[in-house]
């Protein structure tokens, strides 16, 4: 009789272990699928014009704008011109499809920049920006900076004292 009880216990234990293994495999598969789905969404570039793309339509103050350029043709040569909400050239980036067919660029709008454009207050960054592609027939890319901050960037982006616009 004890032999039968031992066999019944082994069958129950074996069944329980099998069910646990199946549940773990299913849960792992669901987790993996959801992770892949999120990763693919993060990789997709949303705001596109020809070989040029930025990752979003809207950014916060202090947030980096990531740009990717892919599959430039050898005859595509020109300038990427970033225009601020005041309509002034904030920055300019040359490109040449003969030299590089693909590259990545990122920038963070600030109150001061290398081009000498002064946006006196961080709130001057707020508004509609445009990326223009000179030398190629691709349409402009528009994006907006909203009046909301990336945490911790208030210390980096400061008003310019004695600023004359």
Short mmCIF file of N, CA and C in Angstrom, two decimals:
data_model
loop_
_atom_site.label_atom_id
_atom_site.label_comp_id
_atom_site.label_asym_id
_atom_site.label_seq_id
_atom_site.Cartn_x
_atom_site.Cartn_y
_atom_site.Cartn_z
N UNK A 1 0.81 -1.19 0.00
CA UNK A 1 0.00 0.00 0.00
C UNK A 1 0.86 1.26 0.00
N UNK A 2 1.93 1.28 0.73
CA UNK A 2 2.83 2.43 0.75
C UNK A 2 3.46 2.67 -0.59
N UNK A 3 3.63 1.60 -1.35
CA UNK A 3 4.21 1.75 -2.68
C UNK A 3 3.25 2.53 -3.59
N UNK A 4 1.94 2.27 -3.47
CA UNK A 4 0.94 2.98 -4.26
C UNK A 4 0.90 4.45 -3.87
N UNK A 5 0.96 4.75 -2.57
CA UNK A 5 0.94 6.14 -2.10
C UNK A 5 2.15 6.90 -2.64
N UNK A 6 3.29 6.26 -2.65
CA UNK A 6 4.50 6.89 -3.17
C UNK A 6 4.35 7.17 -4.65
N UNK A 7 3.77 6.25 -5.39
CA UNK A 7 3.58 6.45 -6.83
C UNK A 7 2.58 7.58 -7.08
N UNK A 8 1.51 7.64 -6.29
CA UNK A 8 0.52 8.71 -6.44
C UNK A 8 1.16 10.06 -6.13
N UNK A 9 1.96 10.13 -5.08
CA UNK A 9 2.65 11.38 -4.72
C UNK A 9 3.59 11.81 -5.83
N UNK A 10 4.32 10.86 -6.42
CA UNK A 10 5.26 11.18 -7.50
C UNK A 10 4.50 11.71 -8.71
N UNK A 11 3.33 11.11 -9.02
CA UNK A 11 2.54 11.57 -10.15
C UNK A 11 2.04 12.99 -9.91
N UNK A 12 1.55 13.27 -8.68
CA UNK A 12 1.05 14.61 -8.35
C UNK A 12 2.19 15.62 -8.40
N UNK A 13 3.32 15.29 -7.83
CA UNK A 13 4.47 16.19 -7.82
C UNK A 13 4.95 16.44 -9.24
N UNK A 14 5.01 15.40 -10.04
CA UNK A 14 5.43 15.54 -11.44
C UNK A 14 4.47 16.43 -12.22
N UNK A 15 3.17 16.27 -11.99
CA UNK A 15 2.17 17.10 -12.67
C UNK A 15 2.30 18.56 -12.25
N UNK A 16 2.50 18.79 -10.98
CA UNK A 16 2.64 20.16 -10.47
C UNK A 16 3.87 20.82 -11.07
N UNK A 17 4.97 20.12 -11.12
CA UNK A 17 6.21 20.66 -11.71
C UNK A 17 5.99 20.97 -13.18
N UNK A 18 5.32 20.08 -13.91
CA UNK A 18 5.06 20.30 -15.33
C UNK A 18 4.21 21.56 -15.54
N UNK A 19 3.18 21.74 -14.72
CA UNK A 19 2.33 22.93 -14.83
C UNK A 19 3.14 24.19 -14.53
N UNK A 20 3.98 24.16 -13.52
CA UNK A 20 4.80 25.32 -13.17
C UNK A 20 5.75 25.66 -14.32
N UNK A 21 6.37 24.66 -14.91
CA UNK A 21 7.29 24.89 -16.03
C UNK A 21 6.54 25.51 -17.21
N UNK A 22 5.35 25.01 -17.51
CA UNK A 22 4.56 25.56 -18.62
C UNK A 22 4.18 27.01 -18.34
N UNK A 23 3.75 27.31 -17.12
CA UNK A 23 3.38 28.69 -16.75
C UNK A 23 4.59 29.62 -16.88
N UNK A 24 5.75 29.19 -16.43
CA UNK A 24 6.96 30.01 -16.52
C UNK A 24 7.32 30.25 -17.99
N UNK A 25 7.22 29.24 -18.83
CA UNK A 25 7.53 29.40 -20.25
C UNK A 25 6.56 30.38 -20.90
N UNK A 26 5.27 30.25 -20.61
CA UNK A 26 4.28 31.17 -21.19
C UNK A 26 4.52 32.59 -20.71
N UNK A 27 4.76 32.77 -19.41
CA UNK A 27 5.02 34.11 -18.87
C UNK A 27 6.28 34.71 -19.49
N UNK A 28 7.31 33.90 -19.63
CA UNK A 28 8.55 34.38 -20.26
C UNK A 28 8.33 34.78 -21.71
N UNK A 29 7.54 34.01 -22.42
CA UNK A 29 7.24 34.33 -23.83
C UNK A 29 6.48 35.64 -23.94
N UNK A 30 5.50 35.83 -23.08
CA UNK A 30 4.72 37.09 -23.10
C UNK A 30 5.63 38.27 -22.78
N UNK A 31 6.48 38.13 -21.77
CA UNK A 31 7.41 39.20 -21.40
C UNK A 31 8.34 39.52 -22.58
N UNK A 32 8.92 38.51 -23.20
CA UNK A 32 9.84 38.70 -24.33
C UNK A 32 9.12 39.40 -25.48
N UNK A 33 7.91 38.98 -25.80
CA UNK A 33 7.14 39.60 -26.89
C UNK A 33 6.91 41.08 -26.60
N UNK A 34 6.49 41.40 -25.38
CA UNK A 34 6.23 42.81 -25.03
C UNK A 34 7.51 43.63 -25.06
N UNK A 35 8.63 43.08 -24.63
CA UNK A 35 9.90 43.80 -24.67
C UNK A 35 10.29 44.09 -26.12
N UNK A 36 10.12 43.12 -26.99
CA UNK A 36 10.45 43.31 -28.40
C UNK A 36 9.57 44.38 -29.02
N UNK A 37 8.30 44.38 -28.66
CA UNK A 37 7.36 45.35 -29.19
C UNK A 37 7.77 46.76 -28.78
N UNK A 38 8.13 46.97 -27.51
CA UNK A 38 8.56 48.28 -27.03
C UNK A 38 9.85 48.69 -27.72
N UNK A 39 10.81 47.76 -27.86
CA UNK A 39 12.08 48.09 -28.51
C UNK A 39 11.86 48.53 -29.95
N UNK A 40 10.97 47.86 -30.68
CA UNK A 40 10.71 48.23 -32.06
C UNK A 40 10.08 49.61 -32.13
N UNK A 41 9.19 49.93 -31.19
CA UNK A 41 8.58 51.26 -31.19
C UNK A 41 9.63 52.33 -30.94
N UNK A 42 10.58 52.06 -30.07
CA UNK A 42 11.62 53.04 -29.77
C UNK A 42 12.55 53.27 -30.95
N UNK A 43 12.74 52.25 -31.79
CA UNK A 43 13.66 52.35 -32.91
C UNK A 43 13.03 53.12 -34.07
N UNK A 44 11.72 53.07 -34.20
CA UNK A 44 11.06 53.71 -35.33
C UNK A 44 11.21 55.22 -35.24
N UNK A 45 11.54 55.81 -36.38
CA UNK A 45 11.65 57.25 -36.47
C UNK A 45 10.31 57.77 -36.97
N UNK A 46 9.76 58.72 -36.26
CA UNK A 46 8.39 59.14 -36.50
C UNK A 46 8.26 60.31 -37.47
N UNK A 47 9.20 61.22 -37.46
CA UNK A 47 9.08 62.47 -38.21
C UNK A 47 10.11 62.42 -39.34
N UNK A 48 9.68 62.07 -40.56
CA UNK A 48 10.59 61.70 -41.64
C UNK A 48 10.39 62.57 -42.88
N UNK A 49 11.51 62.88 -43.55
CA UNK A 49 11.48 63.54 -44.86
C UNK A 49 12.63 62.96 -45.68
N UNK A 50 12.29 62.09 -46.63
CA UNK A 50 13.33 61.45 -47.44
C UNK A 50 14.28 60.66 -46.55
N UNK A 51 15.60 60.88 -46.69
CA UNK A 51 16.57 60.15 -45.88
C UNK A 51 16.77 60.76 -44.48
N UNK A 52 16.07 61.86 -44.18
CA UNK A 52 16.24 62.57 -42.92
C UNK A 52 15.08 62.23 -41.97
N UNK A 53 15.39 62.07 -40.69
CA UNK A 53 14.33 61.76 -39.72
C UNK A 53 14.74 62.21 -38.33
N UNK A 54 13.75 62.63 -37.54
CA UNK A 54 13.94 62.85 -36.11
C UNK A 54 12.97 61.93 -35.39
N UNK A 55 13.24 61.67 -34.12
CA UNK A 55 12.50 60.62 -33.43
C UNK A 55 11.14 61.03 -32.89
N UNK A 56 10.83 62.33 -32.83
CA UNK A 56 9.55 62.74 -32.25
C UNK A 56 9.04 64.00 -32.93
N UNK A 57 7.83 64.36 -32.59
CA UNK A 57 7.23 65.60 -33.07
C UNK A 57 7.28 66.68 -32.00
N UNK A 58 7.41 66.27 -30.74
CA UNK A 58 7.34 67.21 -29.63
C UNK A 58 8.42 66.88 -28.60
N UNK A 59 9.06 67.94 -28.10
CA UNK A 59 10.14 67.78 -27.12
C UNK A 59 9.91 68.73 -25.96
N UNK A 60 10.59 68.44 -24.85
CA UNK A 60 10.57 69.33 -23.69
C UNK A 60 11.83 70.19 -23.71
N UNK A 61 11.81 71.27 -22.94
CA UNK A 61 13.01 72.10 -22.79
C UNK A 61 14.10 71.24 -22.14
N UNK A 62 15.29 71.25 -22.72
CA UNK A 62 16.40 70.47 -22.19
C UNK A 62 16.52 69.07 -22.78
N UNK A 63 15.63 68.73 -23.68
CA UNK A 63 15.65 67.40 -24.29
C UNK A 63 16.46 67.41 -25.58
N UNK A 64 17.21 66.34 -25.80
CA UNK A 64 17.98 66.20 -27.04
C UNK A 64 17.07 65.82 -28.19
N UNK A 65 17.35 66.40 -29.35
CA UNK A 65 16.68 66.03 -30.59
C UNK A 65 17.64 65.12 -31.34
N UNK A 66 17.22 63.89 -31.59
CA UNK A 66 18.06 62.92 -32.29
C UNK A 66 17.63 62.86 -33.75
N UNK A 67 18.60 63.01 -34.63
CA UNK A 67 18.36 62.98 -36.06
C UNK A 67 19.17 61.85 -36.68
N UNK A 68 18.56 61.17 -37.63
CA UNK A 68 19.29 60.15 -38.37
C UNK A 68 19.17 60.47 -39.86
N UNK A 69 20.24 60.22 -40.56
CA UNK A 69 20.27 60.40 -42.01
C UNK A 69 20.69 59.05 -42.58
N UNK A 70 19.85 58.50 -43.45
CA UNK A 70 20.12 57.16 -43.99
C UNK A 70 19.99 57.15 -45.50
N UNK A 71 20.89 56.46 -46.13
CA UNK A 71 20.82 56.21 -47.58
C UNK A 71 20.81 57.49 -48.42
N UNK A 72 21.71 58.42 -48.07
CA UNK A 72 21.88 59.59 -48.94
C UNK A 72 22.45 59.11 -50.27
N UNK A 73 21.97 59.69 -51.33
CA UNK A 73 22.52 59.37 -52.65
C UNK A 73 23.77 60.24 -52.88
N UNK A 74 24.68 59.80 -53.73
CA UNK A 74 25.91 60.57 -53.97
C UNK A 74 25.66 62.00 -54.44
N UNK A 75 24.55 62.23 -55.11
CA UNK A 75 24.26 63.58 -55.61
C UNK A 75 23.56 64.46 -54.57
N UNK A 76 23.29 63.92 -53.38
CA UNK A 76 22.63 64.71 -52.34
C UNK A 76 23.69 65.40 -51.47
N UNK A 77 23.84 66.68 -51.71
CA UNK A 77 24.83 67.50 -51.02
C UNK A 77 24.13 68.79 -50.59
N UNK A 78 24.36 69.22 -49.35
CA UNK A 78 23.73 70.45 -48.92
C UNK A 78 23.91 70.73 -47.45
N UNK A 79 22.95 71.44 -46.89
CA UNK A 79 22.99 71.86 -45.49
C UNK A 79 21.68 71.50 -44.80
N UNK A 80 21.79 71.02 -43.58
CA UNK A 80 20.63 70.86 -42.71
C UNK A 80 20.59 72.15 -41.90
N UNK A 81 19.53 72.93 -42.03
CA UNK A 81 19.43 74.20 -41.33
C UNK A 81 18.33 74.08 -40.28
N UNK A 82 18.70 74.34 -39.03
CA UNK A 82 17.74 74.28 -37.93
C UNK A 82 17.30 75.70 -37.63
N UNK A 83 16.00 75.93 -37.74
CA UNK A 83 15.44 77.28 -37.58
C UNK A 83 14.64 77.34 -36.28
N UNK A 84 14.94 78.35 -35.45
CA UNK A 84 14.28 78.50 -34.15
C UNK A 84 12.89 79.12 -34.31
N UNK A 85 12.14 79.23 -33.21
CA UNK A 85 10.78 79.79 -33.30
C UNK A 85 10.73 81.24 -33.78
N UNK A 86 11.84 81.98 -33.66
CA UNK A 86 11.88 83.37 -34.14
C UNK A 86 12.14 83.44 -35.64
N UNK A 87 12.44 82.29 -36.26
CA UNK A 87 12.71 82.26 -37.70
C UNK A 87 14.17 82.45 -38.05
N UNK A 88 15.04 82.42 -37.06
CA UNK A 88 16.48 82.60 -37.29
C UNK A 88 17.17 81.24 -37.37
N UNK A 89 18.28 81.20 -38.10
CA UNK A 89 19.07 79.97 -38.19
C UNK A 89 19.74 79.72 -36.85
N UNK A 90 19.33 78.65 -36.20
CA UNK A 90 19.89 78.28 -34.91
C UNK A 90 21.20 77.51 -35.10
N UNK A 91 21.21 76.64 -36.10
CA UNK A 91 22.39 75.81 -36.35
C UNK A 91 22.34 75.30 -37.79
N UNK A 92 23.50 74.89 -38.29
CA UNK A 92 23.59 74.39 -39.65
C UNK A 92 24.55 73.20 -39.67
N UNK A 93 24.17 72.15 -40.38
CA UNK A 93 24.97 70.94 -40.44
C UNK A 93 25.15 70.55 -41.91
N UNK A 94 26.39 70.50 -42.41
CA UNK A 94 26.59 70.11 -43.81
C UNK A 94 26.42 68.60 -43.99
N UNK A 95 26.01 68.21 -45.19
CA UNK A 95 25.96 66.79 -45.53
C UNK A 95 26.38 66.61 -46.99
N UNK A 96 26.97 65.44 -47.27
CA UNK A 96 27.46 65.14 -48.61
C UNK A 96 27.33 63.63 -48.81
N UNK A 97 26.40 63.23 -49.67
CA UNK A 97 26.15 61.81 -49.92
C UNK A 97 27.32 61.07 -50.52
N UNK A 98 28.25 61.79 -51.15
CA UNK A 98 29.44 61.15 -51.70
C UNK A 98 30.39 60.75 -50.58
N UNK A 99 30.47 61.58 -49.54
CA UNK A 99 31.39 61.32 -48.43
C UNK A 99 30.79 60.35 -47.41
N UNK A 100 29.51 60.58 -47.05
CA UNK A 100 28.83 59.74 -46.06
C UNK A 100 27.40 59.52 -46.52
N UNK A 101 26.98 58.28 -46.59
CA UNK A 101 25.60 58.01 -47.00
C UNK A 101 24.66 57.97 -45.80
N UNK A 102 25.21 57.77 -44.62
CA UNK A 102 24.38 57.71 -43.41
C UNK A 102 25.15 58.28 -42.23
N UNK A 103 24.44 58.95 -41.33
CA UNK A 103 25.04 59.43 -40.09
C UNK A 103 23.95 59.80 -39.10
N UNK A 104 24.36 59.98 -37.85
CA UNK A 104 23.44 60.39 -36.79
C UNK A 104 23.93 61.73 -36.25
N UNK A 105 22.99 62.54 -35.84
CA UNK A 105 23.32 63.86 -35.29
C UNK A 105 22.34 64.12 -34.15
N UNK A 106 22.80 64.75 -33.09
CA UNK A 106 21.86 65.16 -32.05
C UNK A 106 22.24 66.55 -31.58
N UNK A 107 21.24 67.26 -31.11
CA UNK A 107 21.47 68.59 -30.57
C UNK A 107 20.43 68.88 -29.50
N UNK A 108 20.77 69.80 -28.60
CA UNK A 108 19.86 70.21 -27.55
C UNK A 108 19.73 71.72 -27.62
N UNK A 109 18.57 72.21 -28.03
CA UNK A 109 18.39 73.67 -28.08
C UNK A 109 18.69 74.30 -26.72
N UNK A 110 19.42 75.39 -26.77
CA UNK A 110 19.88 76.08 -25.57
C UNK A 110 19.74 77.58 -25.80
N UNK A 111 19.90 78.37 -24.75
CA UNK A 111 19.82 79.82 -24.89
C UNK A 111 21.03 80.39 -25.61
N UNK A 112 22.14 79.67 -25.62
CA UNK A 112 23.33 80.10 -26.36
C UNK A 112 23.72 78.97 -27.31
N UNK A 113 24.25 79.34 -28.45
CA UNK A 113 24.73 78.30 -29.36
C UNK A 113 25.93 78.80 -30.15
N UNK A 114 26.53 77.91 -30.90
CA UNK A 114 27.75 78.23 -31.64
C UNK A 114 27.50 79.25 -32.75
N UNK A 115 26.30 79.29 -33.29
CA UNK A 115 26.00 80.22 -34.38
C UNK A 115 25.84 81.65 -33.88
N UNK A 116 25.82 81.83 -32.56
CA UNK A 116 25.70 83.17 -32.00
C UNK A 116 24.27 83.65 -31.84
N UNK A 117 23.30 82.81 -32.16
CA UNK A 117 21.90 83.20 -31.99
C UNK A 117 21.60 83.22 -30.50
N UNK A 118 21.00 84.31 -30.06
CA UNK A 118 20.67 84.42 -28.65
C UNK A 118 19.17 84.25 -28.44
N UNK A 119 18.83 83.29 -27.66
CA UNK A 119 17.47 83.13 -27.18
C UNK A 119 17.59 83.44 -25.69
N UNK A 120 17.20 84.64 -25.31
CA UNK A 120 17.53 85.19 -23.99
C UNK A 120 17.01 84.37 -22.81
N UNK A 121 15.83 83.82 -22.93
CA UNK A 121 15.24 83.06 -21.83
C UNK A 121 14.95 81.64 -22.29
N UNK A 122 14.99 80.70 -21.37
CA UNK A 122 14.64 79.33 -21.75
C UNK A 122 13.26 79.23 -22.40
N UNK A 123 12.34 80.10 -22.00
CA UNK A 123 11.01 80.06 -22.61
C UNK A 123 11.04 80.50 -24.07
N UNK A 124 12.12 81.18 -24.50
CA UNK A 124 12.26 81.54 -25.92
C UNK A 124 12.47 80.30 -26.79
N UNK A 125 12.85 79.19 -26.16
CA UNK A 125 13.03 77.93 -26.89
C UNK A 125 11.68 77.30 -27.24
N UNK A 126 10.66 77.68 -26.50
CA UNK A 126 9.33 77.10 -26.68
C UNK A 126 8.73 77.59 -27.99
N UNK A 127 8.17 76.66 -28.74
CA UNK A 127 7.51 77.02 -29.99
C UNK A 127 7.81 76.02 -31.09
N UNK A 128 7.46 76.42 -32.30
CA UNK A 128 7.63 75.56 -33.47
C UNK A 128 8.99 75.79 -34.12
N UNK A 129 9.75 74.74 -34.27
CA UNK A 129 11.05 74.74 -34.91
C UNK A 129 10.93 74.06 -36.27
N UNK A 130 11.86 74.36 -37.15
CA UNK A 130 11.85 73.76 -38.48
C UNK A 130 13.25 73.31 -38.85
N UNK A 131 13.34 72.17 -39.47
CA UNK A 131 14.60 71.68 -40.03
C UNK A 131 14.44 71.73 -41.55
N UNK A 132 15.26 72.56 -42.18
CA UNK A 132 15.20 72.77 -43.63
C UNK A 132 16.39 72.08 -44.27
N UNK A 133 16.18 71.50 -45.44
CA UNK A 133 17.24 70.79 -46.15
C UNK A 133 17.57 71.56 -47.42
N UNK A 134 18.66 72.32 -47.37
CA UNK A 134 19.08 73.11 -48.53
C UNK A 134 19.92 72.25 -49.45
N UNK A 135 19.68 72.38 -50.76
CA UNK A 135 20.44 71.63 -51.75
C UNK A 135 19.76 70.35 -52.20
N UNK A 136 18.66 69.99 -51.55
CA UNK A 136 17.90 68.79 -51.93
C UNK A 136 16.41 69.13 -51.90
N UNK A 137 15.60 68.38 -52.64
CA UNK A 137 14.17 68.71 -52.73
C UNK A 137 13.29 68.14 -51.61
N UNK A 138 13.88 67.71 -50.52
CA UNK A 138 13.08 67.11 -49.44
C UNK A 138 12.36 68.19 -48.65
N UNK A 139 11.13 67.87 -48.23
CA UNK A 139 10.35 68.85 -47.47
C UNK A 139 10.94 69.02 -46.07
N UNK A 140 10.63 70.14 -45.46
CA UNK A 140 11.12 70.45 -44.12
C UNK A 140 10.48 69.53 -43.09
N UNK A 141 11.17 69.39 -41.97
CA UNK A 141 10.62 68.65 -40.82
C UNK A 141 10.32 69.68 -39.75
N UNK A 142 9.14 69.61 -39.19
CA UNK A 142 8.75 70.53 -38.14
C UNK A 142 8.65 69.76 -36.82
N UNK A 143 9.03 70.44 -35.74
CA UNK A 143 8.85 69.88 -34.41
C UNK A 143 8.57 71.02 -33.44
N UNK A 144 8.08 70.66 -32.28
CA UNK A 144 7.70 71.67 -31.30
C UNK A 144 8.44 71.41 -29.99
N UNK A 145 8.86 72.50 -29.36
CA UNK A 145 9.37 72.41 -27.99
C UNK A 145 8.28 73.01 -27.11
N UNK A 146 7.84 72.21 -26.13
CA UNK A 146 6.76 72.65 -25.25
C UNK A 146 7.33 73.24 -23.96
N UNK A 147 6.51 73.99 -23.26
CA UNK A 147 6.94 74.67 -22.04
C UNK A 147 6.88 73.70 -20.86
N UNK A 148 7.73 72.69 -20.92
CA UNK A 148 7.86 71.69 -19.88
C UNK A 148 9.33 71.28 -19.87
N UNK A 149 9.87 71.06 -18.70
CA UNK A 149 11.31 70.80 -18.58
C UNK A 149 11.62 69.32 -18.38
N UNK A 150 12.75 68.91 -18.91
CA UNK A 150 13.34 67.62 -18.55
C UNK A 150 13.94 67.85 -17.15
N UNK A 151 13.62 66.99 -16.18
CA UNK A 151 14.13 67.20 -14.82
C UNK A 151 15.66 67.35 -14.79
N UNK A 152 16.12 68.34 -14.06
CA UNK A 152 17.55 68.58 -13.88
C UNK A 152 18.19 69.50 -14.90
N UNK A 153 17.47 69.88 -15.93
CA UNK A 153 18.08 70.72 -16.97
C UNK A 153 17.95 72.21 -16.68
N UNK A 154 17.17 72.59 -15.67
CA UNK A 154 17.05 74.01 -15.34
C UNK A 154 18.41 74.61 -14.97
N UNK A 155 19.29 73.81 -14.40
CA UNK A 155 20.61 74.30 -14.02
C UNK A 155 21.51 74.49 -15.24
N UNK A 156 21.23 73.78 -16.33
CA UNK A 156 22.05 73.87 -17.54
C UNK A 156 21.62 74.99 -18.47
N UNK A 157 20.34 75.19 -18.60
CA UNK A 157 19.81 76.18 -19.55
C UNK A 157 19.31 77.37 -18.74
N UNK A 158 20.09 78.44 -18.80
CA UNK A 158 19.80 79.60 -17.96
C UNK A 158 19.51 80.82 -18.82
N UNK A 159 18.78 81.78 -18.25
CA UNK A 159 18.58 83.05 -18.96
C UNK A 159 19.91 83.76 -19.16
N UNK A 160 20.01 84.50 -20.25
CA UNK A 160 21.22 85.28 -20.52
C UNK A 160 20.98 86.69 -19.99
N UNK A 161 21.85 87.12 -19.09
CA UNK A 161 21.72 88.46 -18.52
C UNK A 161 22.14 89.50 -19.55
N UNK A 162 21.53 90.67 -19.49
CA UNK A 162 21.82 91.78 -20.41
C UNK A 162 21.72 91.34 -21.87
N UNK A 163 20.74 90.55 -22.17
CA UNK A 163 20.55 90.02 -23.52
C UNK A 163 19.81 91.04 -24.37
N UNK A 164 20.29 91.22 -25.58
CA UNK A 164 19.59 92.07 -26.54
C UNK A 164 19.19 91.21 -27.72
N UNK A 165 17.92 91.18 -27.96
CA UNK A 165 17.40 90.32 -29.04
C UNK A 165 17.56 90.99 -30.37
#
